[in-house]
């Protein structure tokens, strides 16, 4: 401001020469955003000349003038010069007819500020038609193509123009929702939708221009939620003609049977009887469907009407198929539609919507995390609703459900939509979503349901269950440890081949003759659990030899490690074998390593106690670890028993999946048994106790279906 002479600048704005005016207004646009500069500029009479240039200039002079005027409005100055002439000039001659991008940017920016200007009481008194949506209505009435041209600007390659066009659309929507009559704003929103604004914004949300358009896109997303909530809050009232018309269109689209109904005659003349199942045939719960829209409001009716209108043939087909079934097995189409609407409404957190959502999101989300804020699929509400209804039909037929199972199917559809729609990224297309919903595996859906049920149980009983599980896990570990050690006490046969003989020492001529397992090794744990006895035999007997018949033994106190190529699979959910060997089952090997017993003894242990202990320590550290025993189990179960048995005997944790699975199973059964002892009267439950079934007329011939069928 100090380097620019405001008086001289204002004087140049009124020059007869266009280059002088152009240079003056060019300098003005970069300084007018300063409130102090704007005050001096207005005091010098510059606002009148700027408005004149906005109304009559052309080319770059006009572009600079529009930008300057919009920045002046941004600092809340110059509103006294905003009138219908200015609005009509900007709307008609520029937005509708002008092709230059730099002019369109400034023109749309001015309209955004005009529409968004606070609609206060003082403004209504002094200039009742100069602000808000009503300021544009006279010009739009004369040039109805304004909205069409505005929506078409959303596909422009210029990101700034796209942003201004979308900001203006957002301002018009917000103003219409807030201040228009209840019968007016739905018409305006419907007109914008018919012009393709939804698909245009959806394309922008999935484009690479996300950062440049983040604010208007998030604002449009928030306004979409506001619209959905506003429609949901409208109660269905059959006294209103449009509500009654929408419900009647659903009935007519169902292709009702043309039957001759009996006619009653009375004082008021002949009356035709109504079909007693007119609405229940469509899937409503009663013959008074209005109350069933209580949860979803007019939004539920819109979704159902839209589905019936776009899929009339499929709607009629499903009703015809259901009519051949018993009443209890018919799929309630109308209730399914309302359920899907409620699920989508809850999934997108529509109740938490606010027009200022965009500002709050941009304030708290970083650039790397901003993708998570955008939910472009909410713009494809109708397609998601249709996919949800078809998923409901599929689950109903696949499960053979009846009317009493309605809520169970609703829960499954909720889990399905939460999984597919909730797991989608910003770039996921609607076609991919529809395909995934249609081809989602029922077994996987069941697994998700059980996981959710487990999480729900954890939320409710988490603290108590965790404490019990810790106790039971320790008990289960001790139980399985004892079982594995008893397998070692029982003893087992292991094959020996030439390769193993070579590993255990110098090969003999007999070893080199054949690699077939012609000999066997029998190993058994001693009763005091301190020694592992073993012996090699040419023939495998039907019964294992006694400990006295086993010539060799390993002192377990000298064992330093037990290693094996038996490992747990990397994927714990895999349906393959619970154990994996590196090569094949015949190559499964358990290696017991340790220190051989020392043959040297101190000469005088009584007189050299300190030296002896020191020498023993040095002897242990200097001795190398050697292989004490090698076993080749033939089965996975045998490998698991001996490997984990030896590890747990040495106070180490088991490593095979078979043993860990056994521990988990014992723990879970223990938990179930504990829960069977829970008495309703001893717990702080809300409500009346459950009804206990009678045992009258029953015998003892029953079993517990612990595996659920």
XYZ file of C-alpha atoms in Angstrom:
709
model
C 0.000 0.000 0.000
C 2.907 2.296 0.727
C 4.413 1.849 -2.729
C 1.107 2.481 -4.521
C -0.532 5.868 -4.754
C -4.217 5.066 -4.274
C -5.421 8.417 -5.619
C -3.353 7.999 -8.772
C -4.572 4.437 -9.149
C -8.224 5.491 -8.883
C -7.603 8.237 -11.418
C -6.092 5.732 -13.866
C -9.185 3.499 -13.497
C -11.251 6.309 -15.071
C -8.834 6.894 -17.975
C -10.141 6.927 -21.566
C -7.282 4.698 -22.694
C -7.846 0.952 -22.219
C -4.128 0.055 -21.653
C -3.989 2.550 -18.781
C -7.160 1.144 -17.219
C -5.891 -2.414 -17.723
C -2.590 -1.726 -15.935
C -4.369 0.067 -13.081
C -6.893 -2.692 -12.460
C -4.119 -5.300 -12.786
C -2.276 -3.663 -9.877
C -5.531 -3.273 -8.003
C -6.374 -7.003 -7.939
C -3.223 -7.849 -5.999
C -3.781 -5.165 -3.318
C -7.547 -4.913 -2.865
C -7.584 -7.973 -0.569
C -6.003 -5.851 2.185
C -8.892 -4.376 4.270
C -6.968 -1.163 5.034
C -6.196 -0.660 1.335
C -9.831 -1.355 0.484
C -11.010 1.332 2.929
C -8.737 3.964 1.380
C -9.742 2.838 -2.102
C -13.444 3.298 -1.302
C -12.804 6.697 0.331
C -11.050 7.839 -2.858
C -14.169 6.941 -4.891
C -12.590 3.965 -6.601
C -15.539 1.627 -6.042
C -17.763 3.479 -8.514
C -15.138 3.247 -11.251
C -14.459 -0.440 -10.490
C -18.160 -1.233 -10.793
C -18.315 0.652 -14.102
C -15.436 -1.462 -15.476
C -17.162 -4.630 -14.257
C -20.312 -3.713 -16.173
C -18.770 -2.354 -19.379
C -15.145 -3.506 -19.833
C -14.015 -6.454 -21.935
C -11.007 -8.748 -22.362
C -8.289 -8.781 -19.698
C -9.516 -5.482 -18.253
C -12.832 -7.180 -17.473
C -11.089 -10.242 -16.032
C -8.952 -8.090 -13.695
C -12.010 -6.037 -12.707
C -14.043 -9.122 -11.808
C -11.177 -10.517 -9.735
C -10.753 -7.185 -7.936
C -14.466 -6.900 -7.203
C -14.672 -10.476 -5.881
C -11.702 -9.869 -3.559
C -13.369 -6.704 -2.344
C -16.501 -8.698 -1.479
C -14.286 -11.276 0.229
C -13.187 -8.663 2.788
C -16.862 -7.696 3.214
C -16.660 -4.367 1.351
C -18.635 -2.883 -1.518
C -21.943 -4.619 -0.911
C -23.850 -1.366 -1.470
C -22.967 -1.569 -5.191
C -24.344 -5.096 -5.636
C -27.693 -4.881 -7.445
C -29.698 -6.624 -10.145
C -27.762 -4.922 -12.946
C -24.512 -6.377 -11.680
C -26.047 -9.819 -11.115
C -27.667 -9.922 -14.539
C -24.446 -8.800 -16.203
C -22.402 -11.472 -14.424
C -24.977 -14.252 -14.812
C -26.164 -13.584 -18.344
C -23.383 -12.065 -20.348
C -20.494 -13.787 -18.655
C -21.355 -17.158 -17.082
C -23.841 -18.172 -19.755
C -22.280 -16.792 -22.903
C -18.619 -15.967 -22.278
C -16.039 -18.611 -23.252
C -12.867 -17.158 -21.649
C -11.732 -19.017 -18.552
C -10.075 -16.060 -16.797
C -13.312 -14.045 -17.017
C -15.487 -16.964 -15.900
C -13.371 -17.493 -12.786
C -13.966 -13.960 -11.502
C -17.644 -13.941 -12.492
C -18.409 -17.162 -10.632
C -16.427 -15.992 -7.633
C -18.614 -12.872 -7.388
C -21.769 -14.988 -7.566
C -20.460 -17.276 -4.820
C -20.039 -14.306 -2.462
C -23.448 -12.884 -3.389
C -25.261 -16.155 -2.740
C -23.268 -16.921 0.418
C -23.552 -13.426 1.917
C -25.069 -13.593 5.433
C -28.816 -13.255 5.151
C -29.295 -10.895 8.118
C -32.350 -8.872 9.073
C -30.715 -5.576 8.124
C -29.945 -6.878 4.663
C -33.552 -7.946 4.184
C -34.801 -4.479 5.023
C -32.362 -2.469 2.928
C -31.806 -4.823 -0.021
C -34.244 -7.717 0.240
C -33.432 -9.174 -3.195
C -29.687 -8.487 -3.414
C -28.366 -11.513 -1.548
C -28.870 -15.246 -1.397
C -30.424 -17.460 -4.025
C -33.261 -14.998 -4.609
C -30.769 -12.478 -5.981
C -30.116 -14.832 -8.911
C -33.684 -15.999 -9.523
C -34.775 -13.128 -11.826
C -31.736 -13.575 -14.047
C -32.078 -17.383 -14.041
C -35.749 -17.040 -15.001
C -34.740 -15.022 -18.072
C -31.839 -17.326 -18.983
C -32.766 -20.858 -17.777
C -29.622 -22.333 -19.381
C -27.567 -20.811 -16.552
C -27.684 -23.947 -14.387
C -26.872 -26.168 -17.350
C -23.841 -24.054 -18.238
C -22.809 -24.001 -14.594
C -22.837 -27.812 -14.341
C -20.961 -28.119 -17.639
C -18.100 -26.047 -16.170
C -17.398 -28.929 -13.771
C -15.788 -30.815 -16.641
C -13.431 -27.973 -17.489
C -9.694 -28.696 -17.613
C -9.043 -25.564 -15.533
C -9.088 -26.589 -11.879
C -9.723 -23.066 -10.590
C -12.789 -22.750 -12.831
C -14.054 -26.152 -11.652
C -13.572 -25.098 -8.039
C -15.459 -21.818 -8.507
C -18.292 -23.541 -10.389
C -18.658 -26.154 -7.644
C -18.459 -23.488 -4.929
C -21.310 -21.655 -6.638
C -23.363 -24.863 -6.902
C -22.726 -25.531 -3.207
C -23.808 -22.001 -2.313
C -27.006 -22.324 -4.344
C -27.805 -25.705 -2.735
C -27.101 -24.472 0.794
C -29.161 -21.340 0.281
C -32.063 -23.288 -1.223
C -32.080 -25.843 1.604
C -31.880 -23.191 4.318
C -34.232 -20.493 3.082
C -36.534 -21.874 0.390
C -40.018 -23.142 1.110
C -40.485 -26.873 1.711
C -42.065 -27.272 -1.712
C -39.371 -25.316 -3.589
C -35.955 -26.710 -2.616
C -36.705 -30.320 -3.711
C -37.502 -29.038 -7.209
C -34.217 -27.153 -7.420
C -32.201 -30.170 -6.195
C -34.050 -32.425 -8.657
C -33.183 -30.059 -11.492
C -29.494 -30.091 -10.584
C -29.532 -33.890 -10.441
C -31.197 -34.112 -13.841
C -28.422 -31.925 -15.261
C -25.840 -34.519 -14.150
C -24.211 -32.751 -11.220
C -23.904 -36.014 -9.232
C -21.889 -37.864 -11.875
C -19.775 -34.779 -12.568
C -18.792 -34.395 -8.903
C -18.237 -38.157 -8.560
C -15.766 -37.992 -11.460
C -13.963 -35.060 -9.831
C -13.686 -36.948 -6.539
C -11.894 -39.801 -8.296
C -9.667 -37.553 -10.383
C -6.074 -36.480 -9.785
C -7.196 -32.897 -9.129
C -8.288 -33.807 -5.614
C -5.974 -31.406 -3.783
C -7.015 -28.387 -5.868
C -10.721 -29.125 -5.395
C -10.674 -30.585 -1.892
C -12.686 -27.849 -0.161
C -15.639 -27.594 -2.591
C -15.743 -31.389 -3.009
C -15.925 -32.002 0.729
C -18.537 -29.279 1.037
C -20.644 -30.967 -1.661
C -20.243 -34.290 0.154
C -21.424 -32.679 3.388
C -24.376 -31.052 1.602
C -25.324 -34.458 0.192
C -25.539 -35.767 3.749
C -27.601 -32.747 4.763
C -30.028 -33.481 1.913
C -30.329 -37.146 2.890
C -30.987 -36.186 6.488
C -33.550 -33.570 5.453
C -35.423 -36.128 3.351
C -35.248 -38.658 6.200
C -36.711 -36.106 8.620
C -39.777 -35.616 6.414
C -42.501 -37.896 7.751
C -44.563 -39.857 5.245
C -48.050 -38.382 5.291
C -50.642 -39.893 2.962
C -52.654 -36.712 3.281
C -50.048 -35.041 1.048
C -50.669 -35.601 -2.629
C -47.056 -36.295 -3.648
C -46.619 -38.882 -0.877
C -49.888 -40.561 -1.809
C -48.904 -40.474 -5.481
C -45.501 -42.092 -4.785
C -47.066 -44.940 -2.811
C -49.688 -45.506 -5.491
C -46.999 -45.696 -8.178
C -45.312 -48.507 -6.227
C -48.580 -50.429 -6.157
C -49.280 -49.921 -9.849
C -45.750 -50.940 -10.829
C -46.242 -54.259 -9.058
C -48.692 -55.303 -11.808
C -51.612 -56.039 -9.472
C -53.974 -58.778 -10.548
C -57.098 -57.677 -12.358
C -59.711 -59.526 -10.338
C -63.418 -58.998 -10.047
C -64.003 -58.158 -6.418
C -67.428 -58.371 -4.824
C -69.426 -55.200 -4.542
C -71.159 -54.083 -1.393
C -74.341 -52.040 -1.602
C -75.408 -49.749 1.154
C -76.917 -46.403 1.919
C -74.084 -44.588 0.161
C -74.340 -46.739 -2.972
C -72.114 -49.445 -4.400
C -68.608 -49.861 -2.987
C -65.825 -52.082 -4.380
C -63.988 -54.184 -1.812
C -60.255 -53.618 -1.448
C -57.739 -56.415 -1.895
C -57.143 -57.642 1.686
C -53.396 -58.133 0.930
C -52.837 -55.103 -1.270
C -49.768 -53.849 0.648
C -48.638 -57.037 2.376
C -48.202 -58.567 -1.076
C -45.516 -55.904 -1.734
C -43.653 -56.804 1.442
C -45.162 -54.417 3.979
C -45.999 -55.732 7.421
C -49.581 -54.478 7.445
C -52.195 -52.868 5.251
C -51.285 -49.453 6.644
C -47.795 -48.897 5.168
C -47.361 -45.265 6.229
C -46.143 -46.107 9.756
C -43.456 -48.442 8.368
C -41.619 -45.407 6.962
C -41.194 -43.996 10.466
C -37.466 -44.863 10.665
C -36.471 -43.888 7.129
C -39.025 -41.126 6.469
C -39.560 -39.831 2.968
C -36.017 -40.967 2.073
C -37.150 -44.576 2.395
C -40.127 -43.912 0.114
C -37.877 -42.191 -2.444
C -35.472 -45.150 -2.470
C -38.273 -47.694 -2.835
C -39.974 -45.661 -5.565
C -36.691 -45.203 -7.415
C -35.927 -48.940 -7.268
C -39.387 -49.911 -8.480
C -39.240 -47.368 -11.300
C -35.787 -48.433 -12.573
C -36.290 -52.187 -12.061
C -39.989 -52.618 -12.720
C -39.611 -55.949 -14.541
C -37.410 -57.408 -11.814
C -39.784 -56.073 -9.158
C -42.748 -57.777 -10.791
C -40.767 -60.991 -11.279
C -39.714 -61.283 -7.642
C -43.286 -60.613 -6.476
C -44.580 -63.287 -8.848
C -42.023 -65.793 -7.569
C -42.840 -65.017 -3.949
C -46.575 -65.398 -4.533
C -46.082 -69.130 -5.239
C -44.524 -69.701 -1.809
C -46.194 -70.031 1.585
C -46.801 -66.676 3.298
C -44.088 -67.277 5.914
C -41.411 -67.907 3.261
C -42.074 -64.850 1.079
C -39.343 -62.229 0.927
C -40.693 -58.856 2.159
C -39.480 -56.659 -0.715
C -40.684 -53.338 0.663
C -39.240 -53.978 4.134
C -35.965 -55.093 2.527
C -35.739 -51.756 0.707
C -36.379 -49.807 3.902
C -33.776 -51.893 5.755
C -31.102 -51.200 3.123
C -31.885 -47.475 3.297
C -31.422 -47.524 7.081
C -28.148 -49.489 6.738
C -26.673 -47.018 4.216
C -27.864 -44.085 6.323
C -26.060 -45.480 9.349
C -22.926 -46.490 7.403
C -22.293 -43.000 6.018
C -23.003 -41.325 9.387
C -25.615 -39.092 7.809
C -26.945 -38.018 11.198
C -23.571 -36.418 11.957
C -23.645 -34.321 8.798
C -23.064 -30.599 8.939
C -22.479 -27.955 6.285
C -19.216 -27.092 8.014
C -17.929 -30.686 7.783
C -15.566 -29.740 4.975
C -13.796 -27.086 7.037
C -13.390 -29.370 10.048
C -12.062 -32.236 7.926
C -9.531 -30.027 6.183
C -8.413 -28.634 9.528
C -7.688 -32.020 11.086
C -6.651 -34.223 8.156
C -3.169 -34.112 6.663
C -2.453 -34.254 2.956
C -1.387 -37.880 3.199
C -4.590 -38.842 4.997
C -7.081 -36.792 3.024
C -8.137 -39.738 0.834
C -9.884 -41.289 3.837
C -12.141 -38.251 4.198
C -13.669 -38.522 0.734
C -16.612 -40.898 0.377
C -17.526 -40.655 -3.317
C -19.777 -43.719 -3.060
C -22.328 -41.703 -1.088
C -23.066 -39.898 -4.351
C -24.077 -43.266 -5.855
C -26.698 -43.854 -3.176
C -29.286 -45.214 -5.600
C -26.943 -47.829 -7.089
C -25.754 -48.941 -3.647
C -29.362 -49.225 -2.519
C -30.194 -51.426 -5.503
C -27.156 -53.639 -4.886
C -28.180 -53.970 -1.246
C -31.723 -55.079 -2.166
C -30.395 -57.699 -4.586
C -28.027 -58.947 -1.864
C -31.018 -59.225 0.486
C -32.899 -61.341 -2.078
C -29.868 -63.566 -2.607
C -29.323 -64.181 1.103
C -33.009 -64.804 1.671
C -33.131 -67.514 -0.991
C -29.757 -69.068 -0.118
C -30.651 -69.411 3.562
C -34.247 -70.530 3.035
C -35.317 -67.800 5.438
C -38.791 -67.181 6.788
C -40.419 -64.009 8.068
C -39.194 -64.653 11.608
C -35.622 -64.608 10.211
C -36.038 -61.121 8.736
C -33.743 -59.379 11.257
C -31.071 -62.046 10.805
C -30.946 -61.355 7.062
C -30.856 -57.609 7.778
C -27.818 -58.155 10.019
C -26.090 -60.151 7.276
C -26.758 -57.429 4.704
C -25.396 -54.840 7.144
C -22.183 -56.840 7.583
C -21.895 -57.327 3.818
C -22.313 -53.633 2.991
C -20.013 -52.559 5.830
C -17.337 -54.935 4.545
C -17.570 -54.063 0.836
C -18.525 -50.379 0.888
C -16.521 -49.636 4.026
C -13.443 -51.313 2.562
C -13.602 -49.417 -0.727
C -11.012 -46.789 -1.591
C -11.583 -43.417 -3.193
C -10.758 -44.878 -6.608
C -13.087 -47.895 -6.352
C -15.720 -47.795 -9.088
C -19.409 -48.479 -8.533
C -19.237 -51.441 -10.919
C -16.531 -53.043 -8.762
C -18.679 -52.536 -5.664
C -21.750 -54.054 -7.333
C -19.738 -57.045 -8.572
C -18.156 -57.698 -5.186
C -21.518 -57.522 -3.397
C -23.048 -59.886 -5.938
C -20.187 -62.441 -5.808
C -19.378 -62.231 -2.095
C -18.829 -65.747 -0.722
C -21.434 -66.793 1.827
C -18.844 -68.727 3.831
C -16.712 -65.609 4.149
C -19.778 -63.604 5.161
C -20.508 -66.160 7.875
C -16.928 -65.858 9.096
C -17.239 -62.064 9.289
C -20.470 -62.461 11.230
C -18.814 -64.726 13.791
C -15.856 -62.362 14.143
C -18.238 -59.467 14.733
C -20.148 -61.522 17.288
C -16.895 -62.284 19.078
C -15.955 -58.604 19.117
C -19.384 -57.736 20.494
C -18.911 -60.322 23.209
C -15.479 -58.881 23.968
C -16.927 -55.386 24.279
C -19.562 -56.580 26.738
C -17.607 -59.141 28.758
C -14.066 -58.249 27.714
C -12.526 -57.663 31.136
C -14.030 -60.772 32.731
C -13.366 -63.017 29.728
C -9.754 -61.917 29.414
C -9.101 -62.719 33.058
C -10.742 -66.134 32.756
C -8.904 -66.889 29.505
C -5.548 -66.134 31.116
C -6.297 -68.581 33.936
C -7.626 -71.237 31.568
C -4.743 -70.779 29.131
C -2.251 -71.595 31.885
C -4.309 -74.628 32.921
C -4.628 -75.774 29.295
C -0.878 -75.395 28.775
C -0.138 -77.547 31.829
C -2.706 -80.115 30.714
C -1.246 -80.402 27.194
C 2.287 -80.418 28.606
C 1.442 -83.444 30.723
C -0.205 -85.147 27.726
C 2.851 -84.589 25.532
C 5.251 -85.814 28.226
C 3.148 -88.945 28.686
C 3.588 -89.605 24.971
C 7.338 -89.595 25.636
C 6.847 -91.882 28.659
C 4.929 -94.318 26.452
C 7.795 -94.447 23.930
C 7.760 -94.530 20.102
C 9.470 -96.224 17.150
C 11.477 -94.167 14.641
C 12.953 -95.449 11.357
C 16.717 -95.362 10.735
C 18.289 -95.097 7.302
C 21.920 -94.913 6.153
C 21.865 -91.126 6.052
C 20.921 -91.019 9.737
C 23.623 -93.562 10.590
C 26.183 -91.399 8.840
C 24.932 -88.359 10.763
C 25.376 -90.188 14.080
C 28.909 -91.513 13.431
C 31.280 -93.289 11.006
C 29.358 -95.313 8.369
C 29.817 -99.081 8.283
C 29.565 -101.494 5.351
C 26.071 -102.387 6.498
C 25.089 -98.747 6.457
C 26.249 -98.283 2.884
C 24.392 -101.306 1.473
C 20.944 -99.756 1.431
C 19.199 -96.518 2.348
C 15.913 -98.246 3.143
C 14.804 -98.103 6.775
C 15.739 -101.698 7.614
C 16.417 -100.841 11.257
C 14.459 -98.907 13.826
C 15.184 -96.829 16.869
C 13.022 -96.984 19.946
C 13.082 -94.031 22.337
C 11.409 -93.684 25.706
C 11.494 -91.236 28.613
C 12.488 -92.594 32.015
C 9.988 -92.629 34.842
C 11.846 -89.906 36.723
C 11.800 -87.802 33.511
C 15.552 -87.143 33.727
C 16.839 -89.429 30.982
C 15.770 -90.200 27.431
C 16.599 -93.895 26.763
C 16.940 -95.285 23.254
C 18.183 -98.278 21.335
C 18.508 -99.454 17.723
C 16.868 -102.705 16.582
C 16.816 -104.624 13.306
C 13.126 -105.509 13.624
C 10.276 -103.361 14.869
C 8.353 -105.221 17.500
C 4.651 -105.114 18.194
C 5.369 -103.840 21.675
C 8.066 -101.453 22.770
C 11.020 -102.769 24.754
C 11.484 -101.989 28.422
C 13.885 -99.375 29.693
C 16.359 -102.104 30.691
C 16.523 -103.245 27.060
C 17.537 -99.775 25.829
C 21.342 -99.536 26.056
C 21.765 -95.827 25.379
C 20.450 -92.792 27.196
C 20.640 -88.996 27.050
C 20.899 -86.947 30.199
C 18.300 -84.197 29.719
C 20.220 -81.894 32.043
C 22.988 -81.837 29.418
C 20.603 -80.938 26.579
C 21.027 -77.366 25.352
C 18.616 -77.251 22.401
C 15.993 -79.203 20.506
C 15.700 -78.227 16.846
C 13.609 -79.506 13.993
C 12.425 -78.731 10.483
C 8.865 -79.152 11.757
C 7.346 -75.663 11.730
C 3.973 -73.998 12.119
C 2.381 -72.760 8.871
C 2.689 -69.050 8.186
C -1.079 -68.659 7.747
C -2.882 -69.788 10.842
C -6.214 -69.800 8.969
C -4.964 -72.085 6.258
C -6.981 -75.231 5.641
C -3.842 -77.160 4.784
C -1.910 -79.397 7.174
C -1.105 -77.896 10.540
C 2.547 -78.823 10.150
C 4.976 -78.270 7.312
C 8.280 -79.994 6.644
C 10.895 -78.368 4.486
C 10.943 -81.283 2.032
C 8.740 -84.331 2.677
C 7.412 -86.296 5.627
C 10.292 -88.812 5.448
C 12.791 -85.984 5.936
C 11.178 -84.700 9.121
C 13.883 -84.644 11.755
C 14.170 -83.789 15.431
C 17.715 -83.059 16.603
C 18.626 -83.083 20.292
C 21.883 -81.227 20.943
C 23.952 -80.762 24.100
C 27.264 -81.345 25.850
C 28.788 -84.788 26.269
C 29.493 -85.767 29.913
C 33.011 -84.796 31.059
C 35.452 -87.637 31.922
C 37.971 -85.459 33.793
C 37.615 -85.019 37.545
C 39.534 -82.766 39.942
C 42.266 -84.429 42.017
C 41.378 -82.916 45.363
C 37.827 -81.571 45.439
C 37.876 -80.973 49.183
C 40.914 -78.687 49.208
C 40.307 -76.908 45.948
C 36.614 -76.145 45.931
C 36.888 -72.676 44.383
C 39.339 -73.807 41.737
C 37.206 -76.817 40.908
C 34.036 -74.774 40.318
C 35.991 -72.363 38.206
C 37.495 -75.163 36.192
C 34.077 -76.759 35.707
C 32.649 -73.499 34.399
C 35.532 -73.091 31.982
C 35.134 -76.705 30.872
C 31.413 -76.183 30.059
C 32.110 -73.001 28.125
C 34.964 -74.570 26.186
C 33.101 -77.749 25.246
C 31.355 -77.671 21.889
C 27.686 -78.443 21.435
C 27.238 -81.814 19.733
C 24.289 -83.860 18.428
C 23.212 -86.249 21.170
C 20.276 -87.879 19.403
C 18.407 -87.633 16.111
C 14.834 -88.853 15.607
C 12.874 -89.176 12.339
C 9.128 -89.221 13.112
C 6.973 -90.665 10.347
C 3.789 -88.654 10.956
C 3.007 -85.049 11.701
C 1.219 -85.961 14.924
C 4.196 -87.969 16.177
C 6.540 -85.099 15.267
C 4.343 -82.635 17.160
C 4.119 -84.871 20.232
C 7.874 -85.441 20.536
C 9.104 -81.992 19.503
C 6.754 -80.055 21.796
C 7.026 -82.724 24.493
C 10.802 -82.320 24.625
C 10.522 -78.522 24.523
C 7.985 -78.364 27.341
C 10.011 -80.917 29.330
C 12.839 -78.376 29.121
C 10.386 -75.611 30.231
C 10.160 -74.064 26.762
C 7.069 -73.019 24.808
C 5.530 -75.355 22.197
C 5.974 -74.310 18.570
C 3.824 -76.607 16.422
C 0.376 -75.558 15.261
C -1.134 -78.901 16.291
C -0.139 -78.446 19.925
C -1.190 -74.772 19.988
C -4.524 -75.714 18.436
C -5.007 -78.346 21.152
C -4.218 -75.781 23.865
C -6.734 -73.318 22.360
C -9.398 -76.014 22.139
C -8.923 -77.071 25.777
C -9.020 -73.412 26.856
C -12.206 -72.669 24.864
C -13.983 -75.731 26.218
C -12.995 -74.673 29.706
C -14.473 -71.237 29.046
C -17.728 -72.753 27.793
C -17.970 -74.921 30.883
C -17.373 -71.867 33.082
C -20.090 -69.930 31.249
C -22.556 -72.791 31.800
C -22.297 -72.000 35.504
C -23.446 -68.388 35.003
C -26.826 -67.981 36.679
C -29.214 -65.250 35.612
C -30.151 -64.520 39.204
C -26.510 -63.914 40.166
C -25.843 -61.406 37.370
C -26.906 -57.769 36.978
C -29.123 -58.235 33.942
C -31.813 -55.768 32.927
C -35.339 -57.030 32.469
C -37.139 -60.262 33.321
C -35.298 -63.582 33.510
C -35.567 -65.848 30.459
C -38.142 -68.626 30.366
C -36.638 -71.969 31.333
C -38.007 -74.833 29.212
C -39.704 -77.656 31.076
C -38.273 -81.207 31.220
C -41.722 -82.780 31.499
C -42.171 -85.732 29.199
C -38.466 -85.971 28.331
C -36.062 -88.814 29.062
C -32.281 -88.840 29.388
C -31.691 -89.705 25.726
C -30.230 -86.369 24.583
C -26.900 -84.780 23.727
C -25.371 -81.309 23.648
C -24.921 -79.934 20.126
C -21.650 -78.195 20.978
C -20.609 -77.818 17.340
C -23.799 -76.094 16.221
C -25.099 -78.856 13.938
